[in-house]
Amino acid sequence: MPSWKEKHGKIQTTKLLVVGAGGIGCELLKNLAATGFQNVHVIDLDTIDISNLNRQFLFRKEHVSSSKAEIATKVVKQFCPSINLGFDHASIFEEEFNVEFFKKFDMVLNALDNKKARNHVNRMCHAANKPLIESGSSGYFGQVQVIMRGKTECYECQEKPASQKTFPGCTIRNTPSEHIHCTVWAKHVFNQLFGEVDIDDDVSPDMEAEDTENPNETGNSQDDEAAKEPAPIGTRKWAESVNFDAAKVFDKLFFQDIQYLVKMDHLWKQRKPPTPLSFAVATTTGESLSFADAQNKDTSIWSIATCANVFAGCVRELLKEIKLNPDVTLSFDKDHPIIMAFVAACANVRAHLFSIHTKTMFEIKAMAGNIIPAIASTNAIVAGMIVTEAVKMIDGNADVKSSFIRNQPNPRGKKLSLNRLFQIFLEGAPYPPNPKCYVCSETREVFIYVNPAEMTVGALRDKVLMQELNMLQPDVMDTNTANVVLSSDGDTDSLLPKKLSEISIEDGAILTCDDFMQDMVLKLFIRRANHLRGDNFEIARSDKEKDEEEARKKEQEKHRLEEAENKEKLETDHKSEEEERRKRKVDEKESSEEPDVKRTKVEEKTGGEENENKILAME
């Protein structure tokens, strides 16, 4: 076994790429420097927020708004000047971080916080044939996964559950019962007013809504006053018609729409109806802080008057931002102070109308960003295990492990009494590659179920290939016709509005999809599903029809074997019964003959005695 000196020599010459300089990343960089690693490069696009300071210990208050990668590098070099630590304040998706870039390193260590980036790094490491140590934490839970091409499963071998919880549209628009419903609605309001309008995220009352909690309660068109009135005007259209006057937009959202909603009688038979609120009344409800003062009190619950002031101030500021950058469409960003303040104010006003307890902007930010608060102890454990497994691989130790931090012994185990306050560390050997994985298997196949008469080529590119399958710059060719369907250089942009059926992509079509950025090629098998509408689709790792056929065959074979076993058992039982019957007959026959035999013997004996007496008498 090599000595620590020999092992330390390997550590000093190993080149590592660290992706992410946040909660886990800060701990990881500190651990790498303390262990003796001398050649490390870190990439992170994010900047330091004040909310990071409670767990990302490399950063201080004066570092807020600075690059995480840059500050982390400077601080680590202060206590370890000898380390060769470089950084890039950039996105890992940039073209400069291509396969050749990844090949420069001996190992890649992930400290990311989103699925899309993890998928991308996983593919780049697979293409460059470099080991990857994947990691993550969520509150008191954490995991470290060792990934080696051809030896272990990759990050995408198993389908990951959707990270964002969805709620019924009618609940969001008509009958919120929790603050999260109001927060989601507020995010939709922001998009309807200032972002990209999505018809599925309308915030006006839904006229045709049923009571999902009480499905038997339905409206009566003759008695329901709402049915007699025109539907509310769309949010963006209304705002434009009044030049985004903050007071009028507020009244539209919280007074006029709520009045309309209250008239939908069937929704309020078993719950308290909301109370309409005008801007004039709102500004006098509770202590009124100015827009600027409220910004500095994100951990306090704002009064309704303060929420109204914040609402108006945010509308003004967002309109200024749009005018300065008319070509840029705003999108929700939890770290954008004005956007987040707008969402918090909207959410709290709506919660107030529906008698739901209001929350602080800090709490609303966590909900709006689908954030589970990070725990410093979890990050420290995860970072420690990353370095442990990295040292094992550098040393040539094949006994690498995947590690997990849970609050129960196993997924099926019973939770301990200490529940979330008790952390259990578990480890196990990595799983082998999934033969059906479309990233790391030899056969890279994905089956997509669509309605070719309704899905467009643009949706195939944006929603299927780029969003669902995480490709960056896909080039697509129809293998049946050799026609180019999508080209990353823009040559096929004229085809984007066309339906798949219009360019002869129907049931049974096979598309070859090539992403040169990820050095990845996969086959996309098209299957018709007439029940799907528009750009909706379903993805499967294998052909569901073939799987169902194989399942049927297995079931038939199982049934045949069971019948054969039953038949054999019946025949065996029948033979046993026949043998038993035969034996009974023999026994019965022997039993019936036995008295005659005895009688004959008696007679023989008696006859003998008489003869003997006669002989004696004669003598």
XYZ file of C-alpha atoms in Angstrom:
619
model
C 0.000 0.000 0.000
C 1.472 3.372 -0.970
C 2.585 5.722 1.758
C 0.875 9.054 2.389
C 3.922 10.780 0.857
C 3.461 8.903 -2.412
C -0.286 9.481 -2.339
C 0.242 13.159 -1.552
C 2.517 13.435 -4.572
C -0.311 12.240 -6.816
C -2.690 14.675 -5.147
C -0.389 17.603 -5.867
C -0.155 16.817 -9.584
C -3.839 15.999 -10.155
C -5.812 18.621 -12.099
C -9.327 19.211 -10.852
C -12.278 21.139 -12.280
C -14.813 22.363 -9.715
C -18.171 23.503 -11.106
C -19.990 25.692 -8.590
C -18.769 27.960 -5.778
C -21.865 28.124 -3.576
C -22.733 26.272 -0.366
C -20.999 22.989 -1.224
C -18.432 24.717 -3.456
C -17.032 26.908 -0.670
C -16.579 23.910 1.633
C -15.112 21.883 -1.211
C -12.503 24.464 -2.230
C -11.407 24.820 1.398
C -11.122 21.017 1.751
C -9.154 20.636 -1.489
C -6.636 23.281 -0.434
C -6.276 21.756 3.056
C -5.795 18.256 1.580
C -2.932 19.420 -0.616
C -4.432 19.709 -4.089
C -2.399 22.248 -6.030
C -4.109 22.454 -9.435
C -7.760 23.476 -9.241
C -10.002 25.524 -11.533
C -13.475 26.726 -10.501
C -16.355 27.957 -12.679
C -19.436 29.787 -11.405
C -21.764 32.321 -13.032
C -23.477 33.502 -9.840
C -22.813 36.571 -7.713
C -22.899 36.759 -3.919
C -26.243 37.567 -2.292
C -26.652 38.639 1.306
C -28.704 35.481 1.950
C -25.591 33.384 1.130
C -23.560 34.673 4.059
C -25.036 32.378 6.718
C -23.527 29.228 5.139
C -21.030 30.190 2.411
C -18.263 31.092 4.852
C -15.705 32.300 2.299
C -17.841 35.393 1.699
C -18.380 38.530 3.794
C -20.842 41.414 3.659
C -18.454 43.553 1.634
C -18.413 40.829 -1.054
C -22.152 41.099 -1.818
C -22.809 41.476 -5.591
C -19.276 40.257 -6.443
C -18.447 37.094 -8.397
C -18.577 33.948 -6.246
C -15.807 32.256 -8.232
C -13.509 35.288 -8.005
C -13.977 35.942 -4.264
C -13.718 32.251 -3.372
C -10.435 32.045 -5.291
C -8.999 35.116 -3.534
C -9.974 33.947 -0.049
C -8.638 30.394 -0.509
C -5.328 31.787 -1.774
C -5.051 33.898 1.385
C -4.766 30.832 3.619
C -3.103 28.604 0.986
C -0.842 30.823 -1.177
C 0.830 27.869 -2.898
C -2.319 26.588 -4.583
C -2.699 27.109 -8.319
C -6.388 28.059 -8.220
C -7.923 29.623 -11.314
C -11.495 30.741 -11.924
C -14.025 31.719 -14.573
C -17.014 33.913 -13.777
C -19.053 32.389 -16.578
C -21.748 29.874 -17.475
C -20.683 26.252 -17.854
C -22.779 26.237 -21.046
C -20.417 28.651 -22.828
C -18.843 27.257 -26.013
C -15.324 27.716 -24.621
C -16.027 24.978 -22.056
C -16.191 22.298 -24.706
C -15.083 18.655 -24.668
C -11.443 19.623 -25.258
C -11.610 21.918 -22.235
C -12.847 19.062 -20.028
C -10.069 16.791 -21.304
C -7.493 19.098 -19.675
C -8.527 17.859 -16.226
C -8.088 14.527 -14.481
C -11.381 14.734 -12.632
C -14.487 16.926 -12.380
C -16.240 17.759 -9.089
C -19.803 19.092 -9.267
C -21.187 21.526 -6.682
C -24.215 22.691 -8.647
C -27.758 23.573 -7.649
C -29.800 22.840 -10.779
C -30.644 19.809 -12.889
C -29.923 21.357 -16.297
C -26.298 22.179 -15.474
C -25.790 18.769 -13.854
C -27.064 17.042 -16.994
C -24.705 19.094 -19.153
C -21.589 18.417 -17.059
C -22.518 14.732 -16.942
C -22.560 14.612 -20.751
C -19.350 16.566 -21.130
C -17.523 14.224 -18.736
C -18.901 11.218 -20.604
C -17.724 12.644 -23.932
C -14.282 13.513 -22.498
C -14.098 10.167 -20.620
C -13.325 11.883 -17.320
C -14.546 10.713 -13.897
C -17.176 12.912 -12.293
C -18.146 13.212 -8.638
C -21.701 14.517 -8.506
C -23.134 16.044 -5.328
C -26.093 17.908 -3.933
C -27.849 18.927 -0.745
C -31.399 19.810 0.199
C -31.925 20.886 3.776
C -30.853 17.980 5.991
C -30.451 15.616 3.019
C -27.397 15.214 0.821
C -25.735 12.855 -1.649
C -22.406 12.178 -3.354
C -22.370 10.051 -6.510
C -19.244 8.675 -8.169
C -19.624 8.473 -11.974
C -17.149 6.617 -14.186
C -17.840 5.968 -17.843
C -18.689 2.338 -18.551
C -18.380 1.332 -14.874
C -21.142 3.147 -13.010
C -24.470 4.655 -13.885
C -24.313 8.270 -15.014
C -26.363 11.137 -13.601
C -29.084 10.593 -16.217
C -29.328 6.796 -16.020
C -32.337 7.177 -13.744
C -35.139 9.628 -14.451
C -35.236 12.467 -11.944
C -38.556 13.660 -10.522
C -39.763 17.101 -11.482
C -38.381 19.617 -9.018
C -41.268 22.058 -9.174
C -44.639 21.206 -7.672
C -47.607 22.219 -9.795
C -51.085 23.254 -8.688
C -54.440 23.150 -10.491
C -55.069 26.314 -12.486
C -58.532 26.774 -10.994
C -57.044 26.708 -7.493
C -54.494 29.365 -8.413
C -57.026 31.615 -10.160
C -60.140 31.094 -8.061
C -59.797 29.369 -4.706
C -56.343 29.641 -3.102
C -56.142 28.059 0.350
C -52.400 28.286 1.038
C -49.863 31.078 0.668
C -47.963 29.087 -1.971
C -51.059 29.368 -4.207
C -50.899 33.161 -3.837
C -47.148 33.181 -4.500
C -47.548 31.186 -7.728
C -50.380 33.522 -8.773
C -48.151 36.559 -8.073
C -45.400 35.116 -10.295
C -47.997 34.707 -13.037
C -49.073 38.338 -12.541
C -45.490 39.471 -13.056
C -45.225 37.502 -16.308
C -48.604 38.743 -17.543
C -47.642 42.378 -16.916
C -43.924 42.537 -17.624
C -42.663 39.173 -18.887
C -43.549 36.648 -21.552
C -47.316 36.139 -21.625
C -48.406 32.515 -21.306
C -52.099 31.805 -21.855
C -51.822 28.898 -19.414
C -50.796 31.321 -16.651
C -53.769 33.665 -16.841
C -54.554 35.297 -13.500
C -58.125 36.412 -14.171
C -60.982 34.380 -12.640
C -61.851 31.211 -14.528
C -65.529 31.486 -15.516
C -65.956 27.763 -16.183
C -64.196 26.602 -13.026
C -65.673 23.886 -10.878
C -65.047 23.477 -7.182
C -62.222 20.912 -7.174
C -62.494 20.400 -3.411
C -66.262 19.940 -3.583
C -66.928 18.537 -7.076
C -70.628 18.091 -6.443
C -71.039 21.838 -6.007
C -71.628 23.275 -9.462
C -72.858 26.612 -10.601
C -76.316 27.415 -11.933
C -76.274 29.670 -14.969
C -79.722 31.042 -14.094
C -78.834 31.988 -10.514
C -75.153 32.794 -10.871
C -74.755 36.537 -11.401
C -71.307 36.046 -12.862
C -72.812 34.291 -15.864
C -74.727 37.443 -16.725
C -71.635 39.634 -16.890
C -68.809 39.750 -19.456
C -65.579 37.976 -18.555
C -62.769 40.082 -17.067
C -60.362 41.658 -19.547
C -56.915 40.082 -19.851
C -54.276 41.500 -17.504
C -51.753 42.770 -20.078
C -54.467 44.266 -22.257
C -55.989 46.078 -19.285
C -52.625 47.411 -18.117
C -51.789 48.738 -21.569
C -55.190 50.423 -21.831
C -54.482 52.455 -18.667
C -50.780 53.028 -19.414
C -49.790 50.774 -16.499
C -51.255 53.153 -13.934
C -50.333 51.353 -10.690
C -53.532 52.252 -8.798
C -55.773 51.143 -11.671
C -53.862 47.897 -12.214
C -54.100 47.213 -8.476
C -57.870 47.778 -8.599
C -58.179 45.441 -11.581
C -56.360 42.621 -9.785
C -57.671 43.010 -6.258
C -61.031 44.732 -6.594
C -62.712 44.180 -9.959
C -61.526 40.582 -10.477
C -62.329 39.696 -6.872
C -65.821 41.208 -7.207
C -66.369 39.043 -10.249
C -65.034 35.996 -8.403
C -67.339 36.517 -5.418
C -70.358 36.327 -7.729
C -69.464 32.727 -8.638
C -71.774 31.467 -5.892
C -71.017 27.759 -6.162
C -67.384 28.326 -5.138
C -68.295 29.783 -1.738
C -70.923 27.401 -0.395
C -68.375 25.666 1.835
C -65.640 28.287 2.172
C -65.334 31.952 3.049
C -65.428 34.218 -0.021
C -62.622 36.738 -0.619
C -63.013 40.435 0.158
C -62.402 42.936 -2.684
C -59.841 45.645 -1.882
C -59.241 48.918 -3.721
C -55.915 50.728 -3.893
C -57.304 53.720 -1.981
C -58.400 51.528 0.931
C -55.246 49.393 0.832
C -52.939 52.390 1.315
C -54.679 53.163 4.620
C -54.722 49.590 5.978
C -51.988 49.346 8.598
C -48.665 51.105 9.068
C -47.431 52.498 5.770
C -43.750 52.164 4.909
C -42.301 53.733 1.804
C -41.064 51.592 -1.059
C -37.417 52.246 -0.092
C -37.930 51.488 3.628
C -39.807 48.264 2.889
C -36.884 47.012 0.779
C -34.700 47.016 3.906
C -37.214 44.984 5.943
C -37.436 41.736 4.017
C -37.607 39.680 7.241
C -40.613 41.602 8.567
C -44.217 41.076 7.517
C -45.359 44.095 5.544
C -48.699 45.668 6.279
C -51.250 45.839 3.464
C -50.555 49.583 3.134
C -46.849 48.838 2.719
C -47.639 46.126 0.162
C -49.678 48.650 -1.838
C -46.784 51.139 -1.771
C -44.305 48.450 -2.788
C -46.640 47.348 -5.603
C -46.820 50.883 -7.008
C -43.071 51.465 -6.621
C -42.199 48.201 -8.347
C -44.504 48.939 -11.284
C -42.702 52.262 -11.834
C -39.223 50.714 -11.565
C -40.008 47.754 -13.834
C -41.453 50.064 -16.502
C -38.206 52.073 -16.413
C -36.181 48.902 -16.838
C -38.293 47.823 -19.817
C -37.894 51.234 -21.490
C -34.108 51.100 -21.036
C -33.941 47.624 -22.610
C -36.950 47.331 -24.959
C -35.497 44.288 -26.761
C -35.061 42.284 -23.567
C -38.023 40.367 -22.142
C -38.034 40.293 -18.376
C -38.310 36.920 -16.673
C -38.827 36.004 -13.036
C -35.608 36.048 -11.027
C -35.756 35.517 -7.276
C -32.503 37.469 -6.885
C -33.803 40.539 -8.738
C -34.813 42.841 -5.822
C -37.563 44.745 -7.679
C -39.133 41.646 -9.227
C -39.036 39.787 -5.923
C -40.554 42.732 -4.041
C -43.367 42.943 -6.614
C -44.160 39.238 -6.264
C -44.057 39.432 -2.454
C -46.413 42.432 -2.360
C -48.887 40.813 -4.787
C -48.821 37.493 -2.945
C -49.473 39.070 0.441
C -52.340 41.259 -0.768
C -54.034 38.256 -2.393
C -53.452 36.147 0.736
C -55.057 38.918 2.830
C -58.154 38.938 0.590
C -58.596 35.174 1.008
C -58.006 35.234 4.801
C -54.609 33.507 4.497
C -51.794 34.528 6.839
C -49.263 36.817 5.150
C -45.513 36.127 5.152
C -42.190 37.971 4.982
C -40.506 38.603 1.664
C -37.693 36.282 2.798
C -40.201 33.426 3.213
C -41.959 34.233 -0.062
C -38.609 34.261 -1.876
C -37.965 30.712 -0.675
C -41.348 29.577 -1.994
C -41.131 31.510 -5.267
C -37.689 30.098 -6.011
C -38.672 26.576 -4.880
C -35.926 26.887 -2.297
C -35.336 24.470 0.573
C -33.065 26.310 3.034
C -29.520 24.958 2.918
C -27.919 23.578 6.068
C -24.220 24.271 6.643
C -23.608 20.906 8.344
C -25.033 19.013 5.354
C -22.824 20.943 2.933
C -19.763 20.224 5.094
C -20.458 16.466 5.155
C -21.070 16.368 1.408
C -17.893 18.327 0.610
C -15.860 16.048 2.889
C -17.116 12.930 1.114
C -16.347 14.428 -2.309
C -12.695 14.836 -1.347
C -12.598 11.358 0.255
C -13.831 9.695 -2.942
C -11.525 11.860 -5.088
C -8.482 10.736 -3.073
C -9.594 7.101 -3.445
C -9.746 7.364 -7.220
C -6.407 9.171 -7.438
C -4.873 6.366 -5.349
C -6.346 3.731 -7.673
C -8.654 2.391 -4.972
C -11.535 0.605 -6.669
C -13.638 0.639 -3.506
C -15.347 3.931 -4.318
C -18.721 4.613 -2.742
C -21.808 6.697 -3.326
C -22.851 8.437 -0.115
C -26.195 9.624 1.210
C -27.374 11.683 4.166
C -30.924 10.903 5.283
C -33.096 11.123 8.364
C -34.074 7.457 8.137
C -32.017 4.264 7.694
C -33.325 3.485 4.201
C -36.078 4.617 1.836
C -38.476 2.052 3.304
C -37.369 2.432 6.896
C -39.409 4.001 9.622
C -38.491 7.565 10.485
C -36.606 8.022 13.708
C -38.121 9.905 16.623
C -35.692 12.804 16.198
C -36.941 13.119 12.602
C -35.290 15.949 10.647
C -32.881 16.855 13.442
C -31.175 13.480 13.138
C -28.881 12.877 10.161
C -27.791 9.383 9.145
C -24.798 8.849 6.875
C -25.073 5.894 4.484
C -22.853 4.622 1.689
C -22.967 1.912 -0.931
C -21.335 0.730 -4.137
C -22.339 2.704 -7.254
C -24.956 1.117 -9.488
C -23.909 -0.222 -12.917
C -24.899 1.715 -16.069
C -28.523 1.557 -17.162
C -28.631 -0.204 -20.576
C -31.590 2.002 -21.553
C -29.866 5.314 -20.712
C -29.837 7.582 -23.754
C -26.668 9.335 -22.560
C -24.158 6.665 -21.555
C -25.439 3.441 -23.172
C -24.285 2.094 -26.517
C -27.842 2.349 -27.862
C -28.953 5.941 -27.422
C -32.659 5.865 -28.126
C -35.590 7.985 -26.971
C -39.226 7.387 -27.881
C -41.472 10.433 -28.081
C -45.254 10.248 -28.267
C -46.762 13.252 -30.065
C -49.580 14.264 -32.350
C -47.675 15.009 -35.599
C -50.623 16.973 -36.949
C -50.351 19.473 -34.079
C -46.762 19.630 -32.820
C -44.525 22.144 -34.603
C -40.878 21.788 -35.548
C -40.091 24.722 -33.242
C -41.704 22.930 -30.295
C -39.749 19.787 -31.148
C -36.540 21.811 -30.899
C -37.361 24.020 -27.900
C -39.557 21.857 -25.701
C -38.411 18.334 -26.535
C -34.744 18.491 -27.522
C -33.517 21.528 -25.615
C -35.800 21.632 -22.582
C -36.679 17.973 -21.950
C -33.585 16.248 -23.384
C -31.174 19.060 -22.397
C -29.452 19.410 -25.773
C -27.776 22.748 -26.516
C -27.445 23.103 -30.267
C -29.197 20.141 -31.907
C -28.945 19.286 -35.589
C -31.695 16.904 -36.697
C -32.043 14.745 -39.785
C -34.931 12.506 -40.830
C -33.264 9.136 -41.465
C -36.103 7.983 -43.734
C -35.807 10.879 -46.184
C -32.313 12.229 -45.344
C -33.906 15.687 -45.033
C -32.428 18.158 -42.560
C -35.181 19.077 -40.104
C -33.221 21.331 -37.729
C -29.898 23.072 -38.191
C -28.064 24.828 -35.365
C -26.750 27.464 -37.793
C -30.283 28.724 -38.569
C -30.641 27.376 -42.114
C -33.919 25.636 -41.237
C -35.615 28.453 -39.307
C -38.325 28.656 -41.981
C -39.490 25.181 -40.928
C -40.028 26.075 -37.248
C -43.745 27.094 -37.583
C -44.620 23.985 -39.626
C -46.354 20.964 -38.142
C -44.384 17.718 -38.108
C -46.870 16.097 -40.472
C -46.343 18.925 -42.976
C -42.724 17.864 -43.452
C -43.621 14.151 -43.560
C -42.674 13.319 -39.974
C -45.320 10.815 -38.986
C -45.723 7.732 -36.832
C -42.621 5.527 -37.210
C -40.250 8.313 -38.237
C -36.704 8.105 -36.876
C -34.778 11.325 -36.301
C -31.026 11.449 -35.790
C -30.241 14.240 -33.333
C -26.647 15.454 -33.094
C -25.406 18.008 -30.562
C -21.809 18.879 -31.420
C -21.472 20.948 -28.229
C -22.017 17.856 -26.077
C -20.512 15.416 -28.589
C -23.747 13.482 -28.369
C -25.863 11.670 -30.957
C -29.183 9.990 -30.225
C -32.066 8.531 -32.202
C -35.527 9.949 -31.637
C -38.358 7.552 -32.519
C -41.665 9.257 -33.304
C -44.859 7.552 -32.144
C -48.352 8.888 -32.838
C -50.602 9.691 -29.885
C -53.851 11.264 -31.121
C -55.003 12.149 -27.604
C -52.191 14.706 -27.269
C -52.953 18.279 -28.260
C -50.736 21.120 -29.461
C -47.126 20.878 -28.338
C -47.825 18.317 -25.602
C -45.724 15.174 -25.673
C -44.661 12.130 -23.668
C -41.106 10.809 -23.404
C -40.046 7.204 -22.798
C -36.663 5.506 -22.655
C -38.091 2.576 -24.606
C -40.992 1.904 -26.944
C -44.079 1.597 -24.772
C -45.853 -0.486 -27.433
C -42.979 -2.977 -27.537
C -42.776 -2.981 -23.770
C -46.487 -3.681 -23.549
C -46.162 -6.450 -26.151
C -43.242 -7.969 -24.246
C -45.240 -7.709 -21.038
C -48.163 -9.471 -22.733
C -45.857 -12.209 -24.002
C -44.351 -12.643 -20.557
C -47.822 -12.811 -19.058
C -48.897 -15.361 -21.688
C -45.764 -17.443 -21.079
C -46.345 -17.264 -17.348
C -49.954 -18.362 -17.888
C -48.813 -21.225 -20.151
C -46.286 -22.427 -17.581
C -48.892 -22.215 -14.830
C -51.320 -24.248 -16.973
C -48.607 -26.821 -17.700
C -47.764 -27.058 -14.018
C -51.425 -27.389 -13.124
C -51.921 -30.069 -15.796
C -48.880 -31.985 -14.576
C -50.111 -31.679 -11.011
C -53.558 -32.930 -12.028
C -52.022 -35.892 -13.867
C -49.836 -36.689 -10.866
C -52.799 -36.398 -8.532
C -54.858 -38.613 -10.898
C -52.125 -41.267 -10.949
C -51.895 -41.123 -7.194
C -55.645 -41.560 -6.889
C -55.586 -44.515 -9.330
C -52.776 -46.154 -7.380
C -54.627 -45.573 -4.150
C -57.788 -47.059 -5.646
C -55.902 -50.111 -6.907
C -54.336 -50.681 -3.517
C -57.720 -50.375 -1.848
C -59.190 -52.988 -4.197
C -56.358 -55.424 -3.438
C -56.800 -54.899 0.280
C -60.545 -55.368 0.019
C -60.069 -58.622 -1.965
C -57.614 -59.979 0.531
C -59.938 -58.992 3.336
C -62.921 -60.851 1.769
C -60.909 -64.096 1.211
C -59.458 -64.336 4.733
C -62.506 -65.962 6.584
C -62.744 -68.884 4.080
C -59.096 -69.634 4.502
C -59.449 -69.754 8.280
C -62.521 -71.938 8.034
C -60.738 -74.413 5.783
C -57.857 -74.645 8.189
C -60.195 -75.200 11.080
C -62.007 -77.872 9.157
C -58.730 -79.499 8.219
C -57.656 -79.439 11.850
C -60.984 -80.834 13.098
C -60.984 -83.566 10.470
C -57.503 -84.604 11.491
C -58.469 -84.942 15.116
C -61.463 -87.158 14.268
C -59.330 -89.465 12.112
C -56.806 -89.728 14.903
C -59.560 -90.700 17.357
C -60.849 -93.353 14.977
C -57.404 -94.901 14.690
C -57.031 -94.978 18.440
C -60.476 -96.614 18.826
C -59.584 -99.375 16.381
C -56.471 -100.202 18.260
